[in-house]
Coordinates of C-alpha atoms and ligand atoms in Angstrom, one line a residue:
M1 CA 112.6 102.0 126.8
R2 CA 113.9 100.9 129.5
K3 CA 117.8 102.5 130.5
F4 CA 120.3 100.6 132.1
V5 CA 122.1 100.2 135.2
V6 CA 125.4 99.3 136.4
A7 CA 125.6 99.3 140.6
G8 CA 127.9 99.1 143.0
N9 CA 127.8 99.0 146.2
W10 CA 130.7 99.4 148.4
K11 CA 128.6 98.2 151.1
M12 CA 130.8 98.9 154.7
N13 CA 134.3 99.1 152.0
T14 CA 135.9 102.2 151.2
T15 CA 138.1 104.5 153.4
A16 CA 137.2 108.5 151.7
K17 CA 140.0 108.0 150.0
S18 CA 140.5 104.7 148.6
G19 CA 137.0 105.6 147.2
K20 CA 137.5 108.6 145.7
K21 CA 140.7 107.3 143.4
L22 CA 137.8 104.2 142.6
V23 CA 135.4 106.8 141.3
K24 CA 138.2 108.4 139.6
E25 CA 139.6 105.8 138.1
V26 CA 136.5 105.0 137.1
L27 CA 135.0 108.0 135.6
K28 CA 138.3 108.4 133.7
K29 CA 138.2 104.9 131.8
A30 CA 133.9 103.7 131.0
K31 CA 132.6 105.5 129.0
P32 CA 128.7 104.3 129.4
G33 CA 126.5 106.3 126.7
K34 CA 123.0 105.9 127.3
V35 CA 123.7 103.7 130.4
K36 CA 123.7 105.1 133.6
V37 CA 126.2 104.4 136.1
V38 CA 125.3 105.1 139.9
F39 CA 127.4 104.5 143.0
G40 CA 126.5 102.9 146.4
A41 CA 129.1 104.8 148.5
P42 CA 129.2 104.5 152.5
A43 CA 127.1 107.7 154.4
T44 CA 130.4 108.6 155.6
H45 CA 132.1 109.3 151.5
L46 CA 128.3 110.2 150.2
Q47 CA 129.2 113.8 149.9
Q48 CA 133.3 113.6 148.7
T49 CA 131.2 110.9 145.9
Q50 CA 128.1 112.9 145.4
A51 CA 130.7 115.5 144.4
L52 CA 133.5 113.9 142.2
L53 CA 130.4 113.4 139.7
K54 CA 128.7 116.6 139.8
G55 CA 129.1 117.7 135.6
H56 CA 129.1 113.6 135.1
K57 CA 126.0 112.7 132.9
G58 CA 125.2 109.9 133.4
F59 CA 126.8 109.1 137.0
F60 CA 125.1 109.1 139.8
A61 CA 125.4 108.1 143.7
A62 CA 123.2 107.0 145.8
A63 CA 123.2 105.7 150.0
Q64 CA 122.8 102.6 150.9
N65 CA 120.6 103.1 153.1
V66 CA 117.7 105.8 155.1
H67 CA 116.4 105.6 158.4
H68 CA 112.0 105.6 157.4
E69 CA 111.7 108.7 160.0
Q70 CA 111.6 112.3 158.2
S71 CA 113.7 112.8 161.3
G72 CA 114.2 112.5 165.3
A73 CA 115.9 110.9 168.1
Y74 CA 117.4 108.2 165.6
T75 CA 120.6 107.9 167.5
G76 CA 123.7 106.9 164.6
E77 CA 121.0 106.8 161.2
I78 CA 120.7 108.7 158.2
S79 CA 117.7 110.6 157.4
V80 CA 116.3 111.3 153.8
D81 CA 116.7 115.5 153.9
M82 CA 120.4 114.4 155.0
V83 CA 120.4 112.9 151.4
K84 CA 118.7 115.5 149.2
D85 CA 120.6 118.0 151.1
I86 CA 123.7 117.0 149.8
D87 CA 122.0 116.3 145.8
V88 CA 122.4 113.0 145.7
K89 CA 119.9 111.1 143.4
Y90 CA 119.5 107.1 144.6
V91 CA 118.1 105.1 147.7
I92 CA 119.0 100.9 147.8
I93 CA 116.3 99.7 150.0
G94 CA 115.7 96.1 150.4
H95 CA 119.4 95.2 150.4
S96 CA 119.3 91.2 151.6
E97 CA 121.6 91.9 154.2
R98 CA 119.2 95.0 155.6
R99 CA 116.6 92.6 156.4
Q100 CA 118.5 90.7 158.0
Y101 CA 120.9 91.1 160.4
Q102 CA 119.1 95.8 159.9
K103 CA 116.3 92.7 160.5
E104 CA 113.8 95.5 158.4
N105 CA 110.7 93.9 157.8
N106 CA 108.5 94.9 153.9
T107 CA 106.2 97.2 156.3
V108 CA 109.7 99.7 157.4
L109 CA 111.3 98.7 153.8
L110 CA 107.7 101.1 152.8
A111 CA 107.8 103.6 154.5
K112 CA 111.2 103.8 153.3
T113 CA 110.4 103.8 150.4
K114 CA 107.3 106.1 150.2
L115 CA 109.9 108.8 151.8
S116 CA 112.9 108.8 149.8
I117 CA 110.4 109.9 146.5
D118 CA 108.1 112.3 148.4
N119 CA 111.4 113.6 148.8
K120 CA 112.4 112.7 144.8
R121 CA 114.8 110.1 145.3
K122 CA 115.1 107.5 143.3
V123 CA 114.9 103.2 144.9
I124 CA 116.8 101.3 144.2
F125 CA 114.9 98.0 145.6
C126 CA 115.8 94.7 146.2
C127 CA 114.1 91.3 146.9
G128 CA 115.9 87.2 146.6
E129 CA 115.8 84.9 147.4
S130 CA 117.0 82.1 150.3
L131 CA 119.0 79.4 149.4
S132 CA 116.8 77.4 150.9
I133 CA 113.4 79.1 149.1
R134 CA 115.0 78.3 145.9
E135 CA 115.7 74.1 147.0
K136 CA 111.5 74.2 147.5
G137 CA 111.0 75.7 144.1
T138 CA 108.9 78.8 145.1
H139 CA 111.2 81.3 144.5
F140 CA 109.1 83.1 142.3
Q141 CA 106.0 83.1 144.8
Y142 CA 108.5 84.5 147.6
V143 CA 109.5 87.0 145.4
V144 CA 106.4 88.4 143.6
R145 CA 105.7 88.3 147.4
Q146 CA 108.2 90.6 148.4
L147 CA 107.2 93.1 145.9
T148 CA 103.8 92.8 147.0
A149 CA 103.9 94.2 150.1
T150 CA 106.2 97.0 149.2
I151 CA 106.4 98.3 146.0
F152 CA 103.5 96.7 144.5
K153 CA 101.7 99.3 147.1
L154 CA 102.5 101.9 145.8
S155 CA 100.8 104.3 142.7
P156 CA 102.1 104.3 139.6
K157 CA 103.3 107.9 139.6
E158 CA 105.0 106.3 142.0
F159 CA 106.6 103.5 140.6
K160 CA 108.2 105.4 137.9
Q161 CA 111.1 105.9 140.7
I162 CA 112.1 102.5 141.4
V163 CA 114.6 100.4 140.0
I164 CA 113.8 97.5 141.0
A165 CA 117.5 94.5 142.4
Y166 CA 116.9 90.9 142.2
E167 CA 119.3 89.6 144.2
P168 CA 119.3 85.3 145.0
I169 CA 121.3 86.4 148.6
W170 CA 123.1 82.6 147.5
A171 CA 124.7 84.4 145.1
I172 CA 125.4 87.2 147.0
G173 CA 129.5 87.4 147.7
T174 CA 129.8 83.7 147.1
G175 CA 130.5 83.3 143.4
K176 CA 127.7 81.2 142.9
T177 CA 126.5 83.4 140.6
A178 CA 122.4 82.6 139.3
S179 CA 122.5 81.0 135.6
P180 CA 122.1 84.0 132.9
E181 CA 118.8 81.4 132.8
Q182 CA 117.9 81.4 136.3
A183 CA 118.4 85.5 136.0
Q184 CA 115.9 86.3 132.4
D185 CA 113.3 83.9 134.2
M186 CA 112.7 85.2 137.6
H187 CA 112.9 88.7 136.3
F188 CA 110.5 87.5 134.2
A189 CA 108.2 87.0 136.1
I190 CA 109.4 89.9 137.8
R191 CA 108.3 92.3 135.0
A192 CA 105.0 89.9 134.0
A193 CA 104.8 91.0 138.4
V194 CA 104.4 94.2 137.8
R195 CA 102.2 94.3 134.6
K196 CA 99.2 92.7 136.1
K197 CA 99.7 95.2 139.2
M198 CA 100.9 98.8 137.0
G199 CA 100.0 97.7 133.8
D200 CA 101.8 97.5 130.2
K201 CA 103.3 101.5 130.8
L202 CA 105.6 101.1 133.4
A203 CA 106.4 97.0 133.9
D204 CA 108.9 97.6 129.6
N205 CA 109.3 101.1 131.5
V206 CA 111.2 98.8 134.9
S207 CA 114.3 98.4 134.7
I208 CA 115.5 95.4 136.4
L209 CA 119.4 94.7 137.9
Y210 CA 120.7 91.4 138.3
G211 CA 122.9 90.8 141.8
G212 CA 124.4 88.7 142.7
S213 CA 128.3 87.7 142.0
V214 CA 128.3 89.4 138.8
K215 CA 132.4 90.4 137.2
P216 CA 133.3 90.9 134.2
A217 CA 133.5 87.4 133.0
N218 CA 129.6 86.7 133.2
A219 CA 128.7 90.1 133.1
L220 CA 128.1 89.9 129.5
E221 CA 126.0 86.6 129.4
I222 CA 123.6 87.8 132.1
F223 CA 123.4 91.4 130.2
K224 CA 122.2 90.0 127.5
Q225 CA 118.4 87.7 128.4
P226 CA 115.8 90.5 128.1
D227 CA 114.4 91.1 131.1
V228 CA 117.7 92.2 132.9
D229 CA 118.8 95.6 132.5
G230 CA 121.8 96.0 133.8
G231 CA 123.2 94.9 137.9
L232 CA 123.6 96.1 141.1
I233 CA 127.6 95.0 141.9
G234 CA 129.2 94.6 145.5
G235 CA 132.1 93.3 145.3
A236 CA 133.9 93.5 141.7
S237 CA 132.0 97.4 142.4
L238 CA 135.7 98.0 144.3
K239 CA 138.3 97.5 141.2
A240 CA 138.4 100.3 139.0
E241 CA 139.0 97.8 136.6
D242 CA 136.7 95.0 136.9
F243 CA 134.3 97.6 137.8
V244 CA 134.5 99.7 134.0
A245 CA 134.6 96.5 132.6
I246 CA 131.0 95.7 133.9
I247 CA 129.9 98.9 132.3
Q248 CA 131.2 98.8 129.5
A249 CA 129.7 94.8 129.2
A250 CA 126.4 96.5 130.3
K251 CA 127.3 98.8 127.3
K252 CA 127.0 97.1 124.8
Q253 CA 124.7 95.5 125.6
S254 CA 122.6 98.3 125.8
K255 CA 123.0 99.5 122.1
A256 CA 122.0 95.4 120.6
D257 CA 118.6 95.1 119.2
R258 CA 115.9 93.9 122.0
I259 CA 113.5 92.1 121.9
N260 CA 110.9 92.6 124.4
V261 CA 110.1 89.0 124.8
A262 CA 107.6 89.4 128.2
H263 CA 106.0 92.1 126.3
F264 CA 105.3 89.4 123.5
T265 CA 104.7 86.1 125.8
A266 CA 102.3 88.4 128.2
N267 CA 99.7 88.4 125.2
L268 CA 99.8 85.4 123.1
Ligands
LIG1 P1 128.8 91.0 145.2 O1 128.7 90.6 143.2 O2 129.3 91.2 145.2 O3 127.5 89.3 145.2 O4 127.2 92.2 145.4 C1 125.7 91.9 145.4 C2 124.7 92.4 145.8 O5 124.7 92.4 146.9 C3 125.0 94.0 145.6 O6 123.6 94.3 146.3

């Protein structure tokens, strides 16, 4: 069955010093059990983060981005080889901030994803709609289209390396979380689309994380939803105490009996 994952995305925050303190505090206090914990550190202290996590089972570092070419004249970019070289297992791809500010389109995102998987990295692939799309009511189609144009083009073997993160843009950094029902409805739709494209086994096994203003106060309610398998956490991952509380909420829920509603309903 699929794994619970709690991933922090530090974005353009922390220094080597504050990042180190944060990781150490989380390592000291978190008892994640079977929940995987991921730290999306900035490139300048990714190696340090990886080194701090070495030997801590279930804790991983993630790059926030990689370039879609193997190497070359791309000033300021980091390659999958560089990430692999420092033994960082995860890469975050497709975050709405990169889609918006770096104009990353589906073609580029698919190339990045493929190159990462070819190089044995796991990909946290982000998707999610803007407020105007949500208000129009076309959010399910929009998100499924994002996936159809990208990770649904992978082979089933490649797809195994994917963790999906649903992050409604209107909930990122706004303090406005999707309600547990809104999250569940979208996660259900995503899993149903994966089932149609990739089959039962991959649909049942893919972890789908929710991201967007997850805090200690709302994490458990969101994680209780049957198709929510953890979170991608921005602001709250910068405070050790908050991040630990979210990890513990995931642990609590990971132990609860989870009825596979999506599978059940899909077979009715
Ligand atoms: P916040 O948790 O700060 O809303 O950010 C979510 C996010 O974008 C994680 O990638």
